[in-house]
Short mmCIF file of C-alpha atoms in Angstrom, two decimals:
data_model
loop_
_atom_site.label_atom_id
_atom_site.label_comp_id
_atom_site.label_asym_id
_atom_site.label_seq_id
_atom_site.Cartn_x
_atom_site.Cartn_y
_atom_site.Cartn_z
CA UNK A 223 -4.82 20.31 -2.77
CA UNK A 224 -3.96 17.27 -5.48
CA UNK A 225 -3.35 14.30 -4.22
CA UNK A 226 -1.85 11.82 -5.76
CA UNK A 227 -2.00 11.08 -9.65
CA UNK A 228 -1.23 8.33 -11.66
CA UNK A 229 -1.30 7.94 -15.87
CA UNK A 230 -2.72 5.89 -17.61
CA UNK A 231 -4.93 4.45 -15.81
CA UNK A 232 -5.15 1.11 -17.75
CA UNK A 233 -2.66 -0.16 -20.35
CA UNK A 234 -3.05 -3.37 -22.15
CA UNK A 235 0.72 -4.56 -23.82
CA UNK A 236 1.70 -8.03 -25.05
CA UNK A 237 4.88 -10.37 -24.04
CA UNK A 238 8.06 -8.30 -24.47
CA UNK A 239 7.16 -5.05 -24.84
CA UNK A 240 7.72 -2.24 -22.48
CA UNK A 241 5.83 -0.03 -20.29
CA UNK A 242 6.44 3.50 -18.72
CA UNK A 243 3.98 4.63 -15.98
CA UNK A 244 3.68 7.81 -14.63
CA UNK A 245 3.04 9.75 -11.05
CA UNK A 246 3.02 12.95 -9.82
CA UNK A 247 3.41 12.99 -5.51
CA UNK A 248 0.72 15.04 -3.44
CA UNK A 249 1.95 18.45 -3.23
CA UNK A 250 4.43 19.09 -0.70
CA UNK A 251 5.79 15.57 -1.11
CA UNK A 252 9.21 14.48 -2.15
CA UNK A 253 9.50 10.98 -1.96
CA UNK A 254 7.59 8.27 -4.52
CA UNK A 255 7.26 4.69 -3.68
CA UNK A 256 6.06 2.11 -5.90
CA UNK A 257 4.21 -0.66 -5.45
CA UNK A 258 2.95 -3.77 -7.20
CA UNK A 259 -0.11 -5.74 -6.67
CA UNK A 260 -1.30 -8.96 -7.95
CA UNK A 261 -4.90 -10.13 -7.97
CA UNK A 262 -6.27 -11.14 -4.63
CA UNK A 263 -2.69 -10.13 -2.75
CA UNK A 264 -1.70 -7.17 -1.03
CA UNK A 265 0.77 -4.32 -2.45
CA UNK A 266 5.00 -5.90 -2.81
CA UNK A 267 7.22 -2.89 -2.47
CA UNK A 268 9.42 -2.24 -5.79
CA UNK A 269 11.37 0.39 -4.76
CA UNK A 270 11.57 4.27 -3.33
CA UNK A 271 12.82 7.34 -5.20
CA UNK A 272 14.12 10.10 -3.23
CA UNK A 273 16.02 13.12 -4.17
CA UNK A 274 16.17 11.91 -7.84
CA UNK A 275 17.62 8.43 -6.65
CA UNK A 276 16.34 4.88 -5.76
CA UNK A 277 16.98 5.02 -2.13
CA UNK A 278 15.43 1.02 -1.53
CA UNK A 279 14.56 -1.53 -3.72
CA UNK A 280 12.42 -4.98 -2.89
CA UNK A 281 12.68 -8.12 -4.81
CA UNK A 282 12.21 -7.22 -8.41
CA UNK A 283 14.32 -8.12 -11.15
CA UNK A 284 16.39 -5.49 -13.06
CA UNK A 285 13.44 -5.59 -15.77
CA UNK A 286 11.79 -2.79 -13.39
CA UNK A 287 13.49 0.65 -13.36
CA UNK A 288 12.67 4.42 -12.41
CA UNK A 289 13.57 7.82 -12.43
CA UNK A 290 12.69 10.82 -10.18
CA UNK A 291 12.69 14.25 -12.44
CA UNK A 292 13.34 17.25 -10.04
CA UNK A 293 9.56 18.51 -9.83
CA UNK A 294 9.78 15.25 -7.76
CA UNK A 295 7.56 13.41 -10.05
CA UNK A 296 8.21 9.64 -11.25
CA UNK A 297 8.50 7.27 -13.92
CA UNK A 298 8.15 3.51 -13.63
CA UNK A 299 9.74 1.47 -16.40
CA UNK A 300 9.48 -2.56 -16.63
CA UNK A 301 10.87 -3.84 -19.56
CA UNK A 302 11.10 -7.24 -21.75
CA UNK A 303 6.80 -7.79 -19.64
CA UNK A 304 6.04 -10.95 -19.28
CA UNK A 305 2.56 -12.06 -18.42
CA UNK A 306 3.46 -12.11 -14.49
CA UNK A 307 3.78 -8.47 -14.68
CA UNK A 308 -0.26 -7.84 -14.92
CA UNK A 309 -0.95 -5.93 -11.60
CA UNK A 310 -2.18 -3.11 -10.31
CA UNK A 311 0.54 -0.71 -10.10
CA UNK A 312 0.41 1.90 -7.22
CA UNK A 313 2.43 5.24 -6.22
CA UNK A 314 2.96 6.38 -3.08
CA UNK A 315 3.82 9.69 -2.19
CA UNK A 316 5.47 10.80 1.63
CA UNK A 317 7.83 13.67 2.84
CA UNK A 318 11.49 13.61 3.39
CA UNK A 319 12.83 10.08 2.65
CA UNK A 320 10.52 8.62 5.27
CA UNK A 321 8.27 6.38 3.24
CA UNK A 322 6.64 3.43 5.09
CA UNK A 323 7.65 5.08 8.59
CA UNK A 324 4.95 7.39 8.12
CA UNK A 325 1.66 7.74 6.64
CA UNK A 326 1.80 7.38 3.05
CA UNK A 327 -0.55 8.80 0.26
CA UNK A 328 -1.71 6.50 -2.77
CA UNK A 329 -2.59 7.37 -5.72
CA UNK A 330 -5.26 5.42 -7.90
CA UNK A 331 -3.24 3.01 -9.58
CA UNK A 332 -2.76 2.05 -12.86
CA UNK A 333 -4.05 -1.29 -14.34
CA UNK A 334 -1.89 -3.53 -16.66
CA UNK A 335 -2.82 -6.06 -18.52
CA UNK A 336 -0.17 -8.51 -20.50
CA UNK A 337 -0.97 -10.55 -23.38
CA UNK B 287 7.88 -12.21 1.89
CA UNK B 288 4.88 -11.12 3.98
CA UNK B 289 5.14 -9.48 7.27
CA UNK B 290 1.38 -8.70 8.04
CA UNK B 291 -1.18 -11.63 7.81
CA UNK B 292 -4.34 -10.44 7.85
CA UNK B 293 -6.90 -12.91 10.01
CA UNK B 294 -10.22 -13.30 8.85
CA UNK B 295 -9.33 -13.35 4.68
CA UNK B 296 -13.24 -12.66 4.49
CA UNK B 297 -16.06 -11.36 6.91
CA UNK B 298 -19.52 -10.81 5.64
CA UNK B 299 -21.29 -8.39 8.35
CA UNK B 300 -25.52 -6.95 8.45
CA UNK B 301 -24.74 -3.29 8.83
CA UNK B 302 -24.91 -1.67 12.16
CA UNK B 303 -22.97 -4.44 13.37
CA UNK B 304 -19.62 -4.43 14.50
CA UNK B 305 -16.20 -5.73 12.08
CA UNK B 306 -13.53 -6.86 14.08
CA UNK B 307 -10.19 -7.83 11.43
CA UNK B 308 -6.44 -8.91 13.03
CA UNK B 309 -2.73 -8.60 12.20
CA UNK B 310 -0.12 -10.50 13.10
CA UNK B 311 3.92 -9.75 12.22
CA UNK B 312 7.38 -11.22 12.26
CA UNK B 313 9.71 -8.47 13.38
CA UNK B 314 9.85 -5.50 15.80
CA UNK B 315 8.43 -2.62 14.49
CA UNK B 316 8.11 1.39 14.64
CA UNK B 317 4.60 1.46 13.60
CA UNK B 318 1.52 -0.09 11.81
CA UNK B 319 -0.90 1.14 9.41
CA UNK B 320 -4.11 0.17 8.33
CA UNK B 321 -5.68 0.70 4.96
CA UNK B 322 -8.21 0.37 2.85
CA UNK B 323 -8.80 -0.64 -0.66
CA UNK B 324 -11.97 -0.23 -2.60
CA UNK B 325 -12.76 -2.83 -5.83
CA UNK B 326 -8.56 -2.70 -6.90
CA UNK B 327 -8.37 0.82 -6.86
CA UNK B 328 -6.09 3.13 -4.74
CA UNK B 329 -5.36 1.91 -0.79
CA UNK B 330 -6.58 5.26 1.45
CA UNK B 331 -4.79 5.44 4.96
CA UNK B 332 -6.92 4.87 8.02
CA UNK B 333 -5.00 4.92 11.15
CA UNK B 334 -1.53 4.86 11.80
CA UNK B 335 -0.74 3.40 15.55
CA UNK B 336 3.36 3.96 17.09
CA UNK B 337 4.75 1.36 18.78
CA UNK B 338 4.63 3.15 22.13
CA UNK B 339 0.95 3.04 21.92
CA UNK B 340 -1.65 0.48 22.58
CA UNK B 341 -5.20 1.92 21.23
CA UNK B 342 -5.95 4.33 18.97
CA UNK B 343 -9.52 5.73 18.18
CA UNK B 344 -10.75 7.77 14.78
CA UNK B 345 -14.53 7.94 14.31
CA UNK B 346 -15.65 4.56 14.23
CA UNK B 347 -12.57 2.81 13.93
CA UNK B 348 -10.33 1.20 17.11
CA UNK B 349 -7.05 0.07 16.45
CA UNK B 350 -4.75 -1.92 19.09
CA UNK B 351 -1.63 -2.46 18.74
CA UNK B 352 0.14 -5.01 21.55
CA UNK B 353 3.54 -5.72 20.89
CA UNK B 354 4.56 -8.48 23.21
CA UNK B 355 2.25 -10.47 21.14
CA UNK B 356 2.86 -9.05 17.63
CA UNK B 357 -0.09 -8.71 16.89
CA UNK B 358 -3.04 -5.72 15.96
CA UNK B 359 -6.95 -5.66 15.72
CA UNK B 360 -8.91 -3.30 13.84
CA UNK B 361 -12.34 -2.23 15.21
CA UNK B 362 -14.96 -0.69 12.98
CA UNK B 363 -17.95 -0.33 14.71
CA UNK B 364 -21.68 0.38 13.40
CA UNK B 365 -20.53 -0.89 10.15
CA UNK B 366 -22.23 0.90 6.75
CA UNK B 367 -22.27 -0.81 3.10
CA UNK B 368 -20.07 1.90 2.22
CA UNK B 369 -17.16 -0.09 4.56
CA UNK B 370 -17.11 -2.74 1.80
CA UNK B 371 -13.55 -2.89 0.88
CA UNK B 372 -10.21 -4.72 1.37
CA UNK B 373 -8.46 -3.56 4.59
CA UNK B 374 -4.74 -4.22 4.76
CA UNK B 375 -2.25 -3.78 8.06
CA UNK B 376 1.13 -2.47 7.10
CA UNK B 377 4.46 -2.25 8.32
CA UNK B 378 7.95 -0.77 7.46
CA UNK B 379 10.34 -3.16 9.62
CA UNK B 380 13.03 -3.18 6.51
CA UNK B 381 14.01 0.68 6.01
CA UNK B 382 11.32 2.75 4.31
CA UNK B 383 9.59 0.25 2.51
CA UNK B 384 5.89 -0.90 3.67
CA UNK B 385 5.53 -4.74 3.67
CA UNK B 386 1.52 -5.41 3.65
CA UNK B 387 -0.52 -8.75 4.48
CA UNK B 388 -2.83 -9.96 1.52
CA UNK B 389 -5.62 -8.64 3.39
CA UNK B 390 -8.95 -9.21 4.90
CA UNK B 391 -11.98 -8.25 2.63
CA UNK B 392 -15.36 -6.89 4.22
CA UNK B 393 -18.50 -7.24 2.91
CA UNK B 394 -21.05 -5.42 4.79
CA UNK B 395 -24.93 -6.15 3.68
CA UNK B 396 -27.75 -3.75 3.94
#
């Protein structure tokens, strides 16, 4: 049973560029969440795809983006980086819209670094 | 904004004794999770505790949850090396998203 997958796993870009990130749910799972997560701080909700649409966002600026393809997988776009965007990015996978109101399943993460 | 703070934000343990970490949060809730997070790589769910219920048990971990006082403790008890990590409590008190503390990080020495 796969769990949760994430690509790449580390990505170095410099100020301005963009990035697409990549995850694939646990099977059986419909819903992605992503998550950012700074050095020393825990993970800061970006937002939830569901059904091919963001279904909750957090705090992020408009820089950050996504998209849901129907195999339920996800993209994570965050344009125009600035240096503040170096985090650990994770993806969560749950069933049925629920997200954080049940268990959720993480997937490695992927590791950016802006220059 | 933070809902879960994690109390310690560091406990250094001999193995075979017991870790005791707490949570406090703002809101009501549904639930709380705990996880854990080895060296910045993926969080892996522990326990997941309702807010109808008070203790939970799974192996060697306790988890309370008392609501009156907002508040959670997570037990792990005959600690290994292998516990080494980050543990984070988690809740969802805004819709579907999970709103996590910055942690308590275990070291556990052999």
């Amino acid at each position: 049973d796969a769990g949760v997958t994430q690509s790449p796993t580390h990505l170095i870009k410099t100020r301005g560029q963009q990035v697409t990130l990549r995850c694939s749910p646990k099977s059986g799972h419909d819903t992605v969440s992503w998550y950012q997560q700074a050095l020393g701080q825990g993970p800061q909700f970006i937002f939830q795809y569901y059904e091919e649409e963001e279904r909750q966002r957090g705090n992020f600026p408009d820089r950050f983006s996504g998209h849901q393809f129907p195999n339920y997988s996800s993209e994570l776009n965050v344009n125009a980086l600035l240096l503040g965007d170096s985090a650990l990015y994770l993806c969560a996978s749950s069933f049925g819209g629920q997200g954080g109101r049940e268990t959720q399943y993480f997937g490695p993460g992927t590791r950016l670094l802006v220059l | 904004s933070q809902q879960g703070e994690e109390d310690p934000q560091a406990l250094s343990i001999q193995e075979g004794e017991n870790a005791t970490m707490n949570c406090s949060y703002k809101t009501s809730i549904n639930n709380l999770q705990w996880y854990r997070q080895n060296s910045g790589r993926g969080l892996v769910h522990l326990i997941l505790i309702r807010s109808n219920e008070r203790e939970k048990h799974s192996g060697r971990l306790r988890v309370t949850l008392d609501t009156s006082k907002k508040s959670s403790s997570l037990l792990i008890t005959a600690s290994r090396a292998a516990d080494t990590a980050s543990y984070f409590c988690a809740t969802a008190p805004y819709g579907n998203k999970l709103v996590f503390g910055a942690g308590t990080i275990l070291r556990v020495k052999s």
